[in-house]
Amino acid sequence: YPNGSVVFENSCFEFSPGEDEEVIYAKGYFVQDGILGDYQEIPSLSIGGGVVGKTDHPDCNTLLNGIDQPEDPDSLTDDLVTVDDDVLQPPTDDLMATDDALAPPSDDGSETVDDETDSALLEVIVFDDGKTHELAASNSGNSLYRVLNSSKLNIQESATYITAPDGASEPAIFVNNSQLLVLGNDIRITGAVGRADVAGQNGGAAIHATNGATVSLQNANSEGTAITVRGGAPSSGGVGGPALICEGEGTSGYIASGEFYGGIAASTSNYTGLSLLVRNMAEMTITGGNFYGDIEAFGSKIQLNGGLFDDDTTVLANGTGSIITFGNGCFDLERAEDDETKIYVKGYFVGTDGVAGTYQTITARQLDGGIVGKSDSKDCSNSPGPPSSSTEPTLTPIIDPESNGIIVFDDGGTHALLESDSGVTLYQVLNSSTLTIQERSTYIYATSDEIAPAILVN
């Protein structure tokens, strides 16, 4: 899918297109301990700019010498096409397709890419030398930036405006196993706008961080114009691009301030793009900022300790392992009567000075095992007034009202569940505590609507 890649690594495959130009057949072998596995022909789909690529095993020529590939495999034969060897190559016009796509920049630090959505050549600035680089106002314009190989990119000068070219399939700034620091005022980063002559083209992302990258965004001071990160607007029939994507284990983000807009179509008043997408085990901490467009955690964690959310913005905990926690505040979580997945989060965040912020009613959803919870780190007994004393936070997800509730072990000790503890109860094991279950016929059930795991170990 867009901004995604599937790579056949350390293998001996050739790529062959199918009758549908989006279908690619990977024909060949995986290599395990220097030995070829079974011959396979694997159909793959490249959708909306997604990439299917490969990295060959260094001994493929030797391993394949004298081996005849099957002429009539049991499956897929009718769908295959015959092509010349010179076209049996992975796509090379996307960032993650092949190693060549990550080649060092030319002497002037730039390269050109023939983007599949546009016949024009796009300028791509690559930082991949492991050093720290600065973008200034003089760098403003329609270029794409890639920050790779443990490099660092700082954007701190006012009036620095980075905008992806119209129709580009890549984000304005792509950060892979590197760092991005945006610390200033009047800095704008905008994703690609869908081309008007291509119906249904989605807007592009402004920033995409992956593979252990770190991203930090914060206004230099409260006096100047805010940082603005905006997903690209789509063409007619498309979906707006996300402002910020963080994905992958080890990838982390921190937002202290700024304005984040999902892409919005000119013909509507709705932000169809996400203001924030955190997926695939990445983590995000938010202490401030304004958000226009849904926020989604997909298999990831988002800690919300501040921020203001547009009335039409929904916070989505989507899928098992997705946890969104409203912390450092005083909130009540109320389930909607007409939709069991919908939760209204009502209350306010508390500033570092102990003063209550703006009262908000935020719409949240728990989908497919995702959890929306809260950790009230202050004394909220006098809500909505400012809290007065500090206590240890306790995660409190919404649970099935017919269940036996939630039991938290967070004292660092060892606890045991017995047969007598069987039932519909949620357990959380936190703060280096230990839970043992050893007695026969001990049955622990999650709540009936599966909004939380039966046992959460953090």
Short mmCIF file of C-alpha atoms in Angstrom, two decimals:
data_model
loop_
_atom_site.label_atom_id
_atom_site.label_comp_id
_atom_site.label_asym_id
_atom_site.label_seq_id
_atom_site.Cartn_x
_atom_site.Cartn_y
_atom_site.Cartn_z
CA TYR A 1 0.00 0.00 0.00
CA PRO A 2 1.12 3.64 -0.21
CA ASN A 3 4.40 4.24 1.67
CA GLY A 4 4.67 0.49 2.33
CA SER A 5 7.18 -2.03 1.05
CA VAL A 6 7.54 -5.82 0.91
CA VAL A 7 11.08 -7.06 0.28
CA PHE A 8 12.09 -10.65 -0.57
CA GLU A 9 15.37 -10.67 1.32
CA ASN A 10 18.43 -12.92 0.98
CA SER A 11 16.73 -14.91 -1.75
CA CYS A 12 16.95 -15.94 -5.39
CA PHE A 13 13.85 -14.53 -7.07
CA GLU A 14 13.00 -12.93 -10.37
CA PHE A 15 10.02 -10.62 -10.80
CA SER A 16 7.48 -11.08 -13.56
CA PRO A 17 4.46 -8.81 -14.13
CA GLY A 18 1.02 -10.35 -14.49
CA GLU A 19 -1.77 -9.39 -16.84
CA ASP A 20 -2.91 -6.85 -14.25
CA GLU A 21 -0.05 -4.34 -14.17
CA GLU A 22 -0.30 -4.06 -10.39
CA VAL A 23 0.39 -7.79 -9.91
CA ILE A 24 4.01 -8.92 -9.64
CA TYR A 25 5.00 -12.60 -9.48
CA ALA A 26 8.09 -13.42 -7.45
CA LYS A 27 9.48 -16.65 -8.95
CA GLY A 28 12.29 -18.48 -7.25
CA TYR A 29 13.65 -19.64 -3.92
CA PHE A 30 14.33 -18.48 -0.41
CA VAL A 31 17.80 -19.39 0.92
CA GLN A 32 18.27 -20.90 4.37
CA ASP A 33 21.79 -21.71 5.62
CA GLY A 34 23.09 -21.63 2.07
CA ILE A 35 20.48 -24.12 0.81
CA LEU A 36 17.68 -23.36 -1.63
CA GLY A 37 14.15 -23.89 -0.34
CA ASP A 38 11.19 -25.00 -2.43
CA TYR A 39 10.55 -23.27 -5.74
CA GLN A 40 7.65 -20.82 -5.42
CA GLU A 41 5.70 -18.40 -7.55
CA ILE A 42 4.22 -15.78 -5.24
CA PRO A 43 1.71 -13.18 -6.45
CA SER A 44 2.12 -9.71 -5.00
CA LEU A 45 0.14 -6.51 -5.36
CA SER A 46 1.64 -3.04 -5.55
CA ILE A 47 -1.18 -0.63 -4.73
CA GLY A 48 -1.12 3.15 -4.82
CA GLY A 49 2.64 3.51 -4.97
CA GLY A 50 3.49 0.61 -2.65
CA VAL A 51 6.66 -1.30 -3.48
CA VAL A 52 7.59 -4.96 -3.92
CA GLY A 53 11.38 -5.42 -4.01
CA LYS A 54 14.14 -7.97 -3.44
CA THR A 55 17.71 -8.38 -2.20
CA ASP A 56 19.50 -11.29 -3.86
CA HIS A 57 21.55 -13.85 -1.95
CA PRO A 58 25.22 -13.32 -2.93
CA ASP A 59 25.57 -16.96 -4.09
CA CYS A 60 22.46 -17.11 -6.27
CA ASN A 61 24.39 -17.80 -9.47
CA THR A 62 26.20 -20.77 -7.89
CA LEU A 63 23.10 -22.12 -6.13
CA LEU A 64 20.95 -21.93 -9.26
CA ASN A 65 23.55 -23.43 -11.57
CA GLY A 66 22.18 -26.58 -13.13
CA ILE A 67 18.71 -26.25 -11.57
CA ASP A 68 15.74 -26.38 -13.93
CA GLN A 69 12.83 -24.32 -12.65
CA PRO A 70 9.44 -26.09 -12.91
CA GLU A 71 7.63 -25.49 -16.15
CA ASP A 72 4.11 -26.16 -14.91
CA PRO A 73 3.68 -25.48 -11.20
CA ASP A 74 0.33 -26.58 -9.79
CA SER A 75 -0.81 -23.03 -9.13
CA LEU A 76 -0.72 -19.68 -10.88
CA THR A 77 0.39 -21.09 -14.26
CA ASP A 78 -2.62 -19.84 -16.14
CA ASP A 79 -2.04 -16.33 -14.85
CA LEU A 80 1.66 -16.02 -15.68
CA VAL A 81 3.05 -14.15 -18.63
CA THR A 82 6.35 -14.60 -20.46
CA VAL A 83 8.69 -11.64 -20.35
CA ASP A 84 12.26 -10.92 -21.31
CA ASP A 85 14.96 -11.17 -18.65
CA ASP A 86 15.62 -7.46 -18.82
CA VAL A 87 12.22 -6.63 -17.34
CA LEU A 88 12.44 -9.16 -14.50
CA GLN A 89 13.51 -6.45 -12.07
CA PRO A 90 11.84 -4.83 -9.05
CA PRO A 91 10.47 -1.31 -9.29
CA THR A 92 13.18 1.28 -8.77
CA ASP A 93 11.20 4.50 -8.60
CA ASP A 94 10.24 4.25 -4.93
CA LEU A 95 12.37 4.78 -1.87
CA MET A 96 12.37 1.21 -0.56
CA ALA A 97 12.49 -0.72 -3.83
CA THR A 98 16.19 -1.60 -4.07
CA ASP A 99 19.48 -0.72 -2.50
CA ASP A 100 20.17 1.57 -5.45
CA ALA A 101 17.30 3.79 -4.34
CA LEU A 102 19.26 4.56 -1.16
CA ALA A 103 22.41 5.57 -3.00
CA PRO A 104 24.34 8.58 -1.66
CA PRO A 105 23.38 11.96 -3.12
CA SER A 106 25.28 13.57 -5.92
CA ASP A 107 27.84 16.24 -5.20
CA ASP A 108 25.16 18.90 -4.79
CA GLY A 109 23.20 16.74 -2.34
CA SER A 110 20.30 16.16 -4.68
CA GLU A 111 19.03 13.63 -7.17
CA THR A 112 16.09 13.45 -9.51
CA VAL A 113 13.36 10.84 -9.41
CA ASP A 114 10.87 10.09 -12.14
CA ASP A 115 7.77 9.74 -9.98
CA GLU A 116 5.16 7.33 -11.32
CA THR A 117 2.37 9.82 -10.68
CA ASP A 118 3.95 12.57 -12.70
CA SER A 119 6.09 12.70 -15.80
CA ALA A 120 8.08 15.60 -14.38
CA LEU A 121 11.37 14.94 -12.63
CA LEU A 122 11.20 15.59 -8.89
CA GLU A 123 14.14 16.90 -6.88
CA VAL A 124 15.01 14.65 -3.94
CA ILE A 125 17.51 15.89 -1.34
CA VAL A 126 19.16 12.98 0.49
CA PHE A 127 21.03 13.19 3.80
CA ASP A 128 22.61 9.79 4.46
CA ASP A 129 26.11 10.54 5.78
CA GLY A 130 25.31 10.19 9.49
CA LYS A 131 25.88 13.91 10.09
CA THR A 132 23.64 16.76 11.25
CA HIS A 133 22.13 19.03 8.60
CA GLU A 134 20.13 22.26 8.81
CA LEU A 135 17.27 23.46 6.62
CA ALA A 136 16.83 27.22 6.45
CA ALA A 137 14.34 29.61 4.87
CA SER A 138 16.51 29.65 1.76
CA ASN A 139 15.73 25.94 1.29
CA SER A 140 11.99 26.60 0.98
CA GLY A 141 10.40 25.13 -2.10
CA ASN A 142 8.98 22.02 -3.75
CA SER A 143 11.56 19.34 -2.94
CA LEU A 144 11.42 15.94 -1.26
CA TYR A 145 13.79 15.20 1.62
CA ARG A 146 15.13 11.81 2.76
CA VAL A 147 17.00 11.50 6.05
CA LEU A 148 18.75 8.12 6.20
CA ASN A 149 21.49 6.09 7.90
CA SER A 150 21.49 7.70 11.37
CA SER A 151 21.62 11.25 9.98
CA LYS A 152 19.89 14.19 11.64
CA LEU A 153 17.88 17.02 10.09
CA ASN A 154 17.14 20.21 12.03
CA ILE A 155 14.58 22.80 10.93
CA GLN A 156 14.71 25.86 13.17
CA GLU A 157 14.70 29.00 11.05
CA SER A 158 11.46 30.97 10.67
CA ALA A 159 9.81 31.17 7.25
CA THR A 160 11.08 27.73 6.21
CA TYR A 161 8.36 26.20 4.03
CA ILE A 162 8.78 22.65 2.67
CA THR A 163 6.10 21.43 0.25
CA ALA A 164 6.05 18.15 -1.65
CA PRO A 165 5.42 18.60 -5.41
CA ASP A 166 1.87 17.99 -6.61
CA GLY A 167 1.19 14.33 -7.38
CA ALA A 168 4.32 13.01 -5.64
CA SER A 169 3.85 9.56 -4.09
CA GLU A 170 6.43 10.18 -1.33
CA PRO A 171 6.15 12.33 1.81
CA ALA A 172 7.67 15.77 1.92
CA ILE A 173 10.15 14.52 4.55
CA PHE A 174 10.99 10.82 4.95
CA VAL A 175 13.02 9.83 8.03
CA ASN A 176 14.47 6.29 8.16
CA ASN A 177 16.52 5.24 11.20
CA SER A 178 17.45 8.90 11.67
CA GLN A 179 16.32 12.03 13.52
CA LEU A 180 14.15 15.01 12.66
CA LEU A 181 13.98 18.04 14.93
CA VAL A 182 11.55 20.85 14.14
CA LEU A 183 12.08 23.59 16.71
CA GLY A 184 11.06 27.08 15.69
CA ASN A 185 8.20 29.30 14.60
CA ASP A 186 6.53 29.83 11.25
CA ILE A 187 7.76 26.53 9.84
CA ARG A 188 5.45 24.75 7.40
CA ILE A 189 5.70 21.19 6.09
CA THR A 190 3.04 20.11 3.60
CA GLY A 191 2.37 16.83 1.82
CA ALA A 192 1.73 16.46 -1.90
CA VAL A 193 -1.57 17.61 -3.34
CA GLY A 194 -3.37 15.12 -5.58
CA ARG A 195 -3.17 16.10 -9.23
CA ALA A 196 -6.36 17.62 -10.57
CA ASP A 197 -6.13 15.56 -13.78
CA VAL A 198 -5.99 12.25 -11.85
CA ALA A 199 -9.36 11.44 -10.27
CA GLY A 200 -9.24 9.76 -6.87
CA GLN A 201 -5.59 10.51 -6.15
CA ASN A 202 -4.94 10.70 -2.41
CA GLY A 203 -3.01 13.49 -0.78
CA GLY A 204 0.52 12.76 0.42
CA ALA A 205 1.98 12.69 3.92
CA ALA A 206 3.92 15.67 5.20
CA ILE A 207 6.30 13.65 7.44
CA HIS A 208 6.87 9.88 7.51
CA ALA A 209 9.21 8.43 10.16
CA THR A 210 10.07 4.72 10.23
CA ASN A 211 12.57 2.03 11.22
CA GLY A 212 13.76 3.39 14.55
CA ALA A 213 13.53 7.06 13.63
CA THR A 214 12.85 9.82 16.17
CA VAL A 215 10.80 12.91 15.46
CA SER A 216 10.41 15.94 17.73
CA LEU A 217 8.25 18.98 16.96
CA GLN A 218 7.93 22.07 19.14
CA ASN A 219 7.43 25.82 18.72
CA ALA A 220 10.45 27.82 19.79
CA ASN A 221 8.19 30.10 21.84
CA SER A 222 4.52 30.87 22.31
CA GLU A 223 4.77 34.33 20.80
CA GLY A 224 5.41 33.51 17.14
CA THR A 225 3.45 31.73 14.44
CA ALA A 226 3.04 28.04 15.15
CA ILE A 227 4.72 25.15 13.35
CA THR A 228 2.25 23.83 10.78
CA VAL A 229 2.31 20.23 9.49
CA ARG A 230 -0.36 19.54 6.89
CA GLY A 231 -1.28 16.45 4.89
CA GLY A 232 -1.79 17.00 1.18
CA ALA A 233 -5.26 17.67 -0.22
CA PRO A 234 -6.60 14.92 -2.51
CA SER A 235 -7.94 15.25 -6.02
CA SER A 236 -11.67 14.69 -6.53
CA GLY A 237 -12.72 11.40 -4.96
CA GLY A 238 -9.47 10.86 -3.05
CA VAL A 239 -8.58 10.91 0.66
CA GLY A 240 -6.48 13.58 2.31
CA GLY A 241 -2.93 12.74 3.30
CA PRO A 242 -1.80 12.35 6.93
CA ALA A 243 0.17 15.14 8.56
CA LEU A 244 2.53 12.80 10.41
CA ILE A 245 3.17 9.04 10.22
CA CYS A 246 5.32 7.20 12.77
CA GLU A 247 5.73 3.48 12.23
CA GLY A 248 7.87 0.53 13.17
CA GLU A 249 9.37 -0.86 16.36
CA GLY A 250 11.80 1.60 17.91
CA THR A 251 10.29 4.60 16.12
CA SER A 252 9.22 7.35 18.52
CA GLY A 253 7.71 10.79 18.27
CA TYR A 254 7.30 13.76 20.58
CA ILE A 255 4.93 16.66 19.94
CA ALA A 256 4.97 19.61 22.33
CA SER A 257 3.23 22.19 20.17
CA GLY A 258 2.28 23.10 16.63
CA GLU A 259 -0.74 22.61 14.40
CA PHE A 260 -1.39 19.30 12.62
CA TYR A 261 -3.91 19.07 9.79
CA GLY A 262 -5.07 16.04 7.88
CA GLY A 263 -5.50 16.73 4.19
CA ILE A 264 -8.80 18.39 3.33
CA ALA A 265 -10.55 18.46 -0.05
CA ALA A 266 -11.37 21.93 -1.36
CA SER A 267 -14.98 20.90 -1.96
CA THR A 268 -15.62 19.84 1.66
CA SER A 269 -15.16 21.17 5.14
CA ASN A 270 -13.98 17.84 6.58
CA TYR A 271 -10.41 16.75 7.24
CA THR A 272 -10.40 13.43 5.40
CA GLY A 273 -6.74 12.81 6.21
CA LEU A 274 -5.34 11.84 9.61
CA SER A 275 -3.55 14.47 11.67
CA LEU A 276 -1.49 11.64 13.20
CA LEU A 277 -0.98 7.94 12.40
CA VAL A 278 1.14 5.79 14.74
CA ARG A 279 1.40 2.16 13.65
CA ASN A 280 3.29 -1.12 13.88
CA MET A 281 4.76 -0.80 17.40
CA ALA A 282 5.85 2.85 17.16
CA GLU A 283 5.25 5.12 20.16
CA MET A 284 4.16 8.77 20.40
CA THR A 285 4.01 11.21 23.30
CA ILE A 286 1.97 14.41 22.96
CA THR A 287 2.13 17.23 25.50
CA GLY A 288 0.61 19.98 23.36
CA GLY A 289 -0.46 21.05 19.91
CA ASN A 290 -3.71 21.48 17.98
CA PHE A 291 -5.06 18.57 15.92
CA TYR A 292 -7.46 18.77 12.99
CA GLY A 293 -8.22 15.31 11.62
CA ASP A 294 -8.44 11.88 13.25
CA ILE A 295 -5.62 10.43 15.34
CA GLU A 296 -5.05 6.68 15.00
CA ALA A 297 -2.94 4.14 16.88
CA PHE A 298 -2.65 0.88 14.94
CA GLY A 299 -0.74 -1.73 16.91
CA SER A 300 1.02 1.11 18.75
CA LYS A 301 0.86 3.36 21.79
CA ILE A 302 -0.01 7.04 22.06
CA GLN A 303 0.37 8.90 25.35
CA LEU A 304 -1.77 12.05 25.36
CA ASN A 305 -0.62 14.43 28.09
CA GLY A 306 -1.89 17.59 26.40
CA GLY A 307 -3.28 19.09 23.24
CA LEU A 308 -6.48 20.55 21.80
CA PHE A 309 -8.63 18.49 19.46
CA ASP A 310 -11.01 19.75 16.80
CA ASP A 311 -14.65 18.85 17.43
CA ASP A 312 -14.67 16.55 14.39
CA THR A 313 -11.45 14.78 15.40
CA THR A 314 -11.77 11.17 16.61
CA VAL A 315 -9.06 9.35 18.54
CA LEU A 316 -8.88 5.73 17.32
CA ALA A 317 -7.28 2.78 19.14
CA ASN A 318 -7.39 0.29 16.29
CA GLY A 319 -6.39 -3.34 16.78
CA THR A 320 -4.85 -5.51 19.47
CA GLY A 321 -1.85 -3.85 21.09
CA SER A 322 -3.17 -0.36 20.38
CA ILE A 323 -3.33 1.70 23.57
CA ILE A 324 -4.19 5.39 23.76
CA THR A 325 -3.90 6.85 27.26
CA PHE A 326 -5.15 10.27 28.36
CA GLY A 327 -2.68 11.20 31.08
CA ASN A 328 -1.72 14.14 33.24
CA GLY A 329 -5.30 15.34 33.52
CA CYS A 330 -8.75 14.78 34.92
CA PHE A 331 -11.03 12.86 32.57
CA ASP A 332 -14.20 10.82 32.67
CA LEU A 333 -14.70 8.11 30.05
CA GLU A 334 -18.33 7.54 29.03
CA ARG A 335 -19.50 4.91 26.57
CA ALA A 336 -21.94 6.09 23.89
CA GLU A 337 -25.38 4.50 24.21
CA ASP A 338 -25.81 4.01 20.46
CA ASP A 339 -22.34 2.62 19.66
CA GLU A 340 -20.39 0.31 21.97
CA THR A 341 -17.09 1.17 20.25
CA LYS A 342 -17.48 4.90 20.88
CA ILE A 343 -16.28 6.60 24.06
CA TYR A 344 -16.59 10.23 25.08
CA VAL A 345 -13.52 11.48 26.93
CA LYS A 346 -14.59 14.48 29.00
CA GLY A 347 -12.26 16.64 31.04
CA TYR A 348 -9.06 18.60 30.82
CA PHE A 349 -5.31 18.24 30.80
CA VAL A 350 -3.28 19.79 33.59
CA GLY A 351 -0.24 21.96 32.85
CA THR A 352 3.13 21.61 34.52
CA ASP A 353 2.10 24.57 36.67
CA GLY A 354 -0.84 22.58 38.05
CA VAL A 355 -3.43 24.73 36.29
CA ALA A 356 -6.29 23.04 34.48
CA GLY A 357 -6.41 23.52 30.73
CA THR A 358 -9.41 23.85 28.43
CA TYR A 359 -12.32 21.52 29.16
CA GLN A 360 -12.84 19.20 26.18
CA THR A 361 -15.18 16.47 25.04
CA ILE A 362 -13.13 14.21 22.79
CA THR A 363 -14.63 11.36 20.77
CA ALA A 364 -12.64 8.12 20.92
CA ARG A 365 -13.15 4.63 19.52
CA GLN A 366 -11.92 1.18 20.55
CA LEU A 367 -11.75 -1.09 17.50
CA ASP A 368 -10.76 -4.77 17.26
CA GLY A 369 -9.18 -5.01 20.71
CA GLY A 370 -7.76 -1.50 20.97
CA ILE A 371 -7.84 0.24 24.37
CA VAL A 372 -8.63 3.85 25.25
CA GLY A 373 -7.79 4.59 28.86
CA LYS A 374 -6.70 7.28 31.27
CA SER A 375 -4.09 7.74 33.95
CA ASP A 376 -5.16 10.51 36.31
CA SER A 377 -1.84 11.65 37.73
CA LYS A 378 -3.42 14.34 39.90
CA ASP A 379 -6.08 14.58 42.58
CA CYS A 380 -9.22 15.24 40.57
CA SER A 381 -11.66 15.18 43.47
CA ASN A 382 -12.46 18.85 42.93
CA SER A 383 -12.91 18.60 39.17
CA PRO A 384 -13.24 20.74 37.12
CA GLY A 385 -11.02 22.92 39.31
CA PRO A 386 -7.24 22.53 39.14
CA PRO A 387 -5.88 19.45 40.98
CA SER A 388 -3.90 19.89 44.15
CA SER A 389 -1.77 16.80 44.84
CA SER A 390 0.09 14.11 42.94
CA THR A 391 -0.54 10.34 42.97
CA GLU A 392 0.79 7.42 40.97
CA PRO A 393 -1.06 7.03 37.64
CA THR A 394 -3.25 3.98 37.10
CA LEU A 395 -4.39 2.97 33.62
CA THR A 396 -8.19 2.77 33.63
CA PRO A 397 -9.63 1.44 30.37
CA ILE A 398 -13.36 1.35 29.72
CA ILE A 399 -14.63 -2.16 30.54
CA ASP A 400 -17.81 -4.16 30.14
CA PRO A 401 -20.20 -3.03 32.90
CA GLU A 402 -21.35 -6.65 33.38
CA SER A 403 -17.84 -7.94 34.10
CA ASN A 404 -16.19 -8.25 37.50
CA GLY A 405 -14.10 -5.19 36.79
CA ILE A 406 -10.34 -4.74 36.49
CA ILE A 407 -7.63 -5.91 38.86
CA VAL A 408 -4.26 -4.16 38.74
CA PHE A 409 -1.01 -5.57 40.13
CA ASP A 410 1.48 -2.68 40.11
CA ASP A 411 3.39 -3.00 43.39
CA GLY A 412 6.41 -4.83 41.99
CA GLY A 413 5.51 -7.99 43.93
CA THR A 414 4.55 -11.53 42.88
CA HIS A 415 0.89 -12.52 42.65
CA ALA A 416 -0.92 -15.76 41.81
CA LEU A 417 -4.26 -16.49 40.15
CA LEU A 418 -6.14 -19.58 41.34
CA GLU A 419 -9.15 -21.57 40.21
CA SER A 420 -11.27 -19.46 42.54
CA ASP A 421 -10.29 -16.36 40.51
CA SER A 422 -11.90 -17.74 37.35
CA GLY A 423 -14.39 -15.46 35.64
CA VAL A 424 -14.85 -12.42 33.41
CA THR A 425 -12.22 -10.10 34.79
CA LEU A 426 -9.50 -7.92 33.28
CA TYR A 427 -6.02 -8.08 34.77
CA GLN A 428 -3.13 -5.66 34.38
CA VAL A 429 0.40 -6.50 35.49
CA LEU A 430 2.46 -3.29 35.69
CA ASN A 431 5.64 -1.76 37.12
CA SER A 432 7.87 -4.87 37.22
CA SER A 433 5.24 -6.98 38.98
CA THR A 434 4.93 -10.77 38.42
CA LEU A 435 1.74 -12.78 37.88
CA THR A 436 1.77 -16.58 38.01
CA ILE A 437 -1.05 -18.90 36.91
CA GLN A 438 -0.34 -22.52 37.86
CA GLU A 439 -3.50 -24.04 39.34
CA ARG A 440 -5.56 -26.39 37.19
CA SER A 441 -8.99 -25.19 35.94
CA THR A 442 -8.17 -21.49 36.20
CA TYR A 443 -10.22 -19.81 33.47
CA ILE A 444 -9.80 -16.09 32.78
CA TYR A 445 -12.12 -14.46 30.23
CA ALA A 446 -11.95 -11.04 28.63
CA THR A 447 -15.04 -8.88 28.47
CA SER A 448 -17.73 -9.91 26.02
CA ASP A 449 -17.09 -7.10 23.55
CA GLU A 450 -13.30 -7.67 23.55
CA ILE A 451 -12.38 -4.04 24.11
CA ALA A 452 -9.34 -5.05 26.16
CA PRO A 453 -7.12 -8.12 26.56
CA ALA A 454 -7.88 -10.49 29.41
CA ILE A 455 -4.38 -9.93 30.77
CA LEU A 456 -2.25 -6.88 29.94
CA VAL A 457 1.44 -7.18 30.92
CA ASN A 458 3.33 -3.90 30.73
#
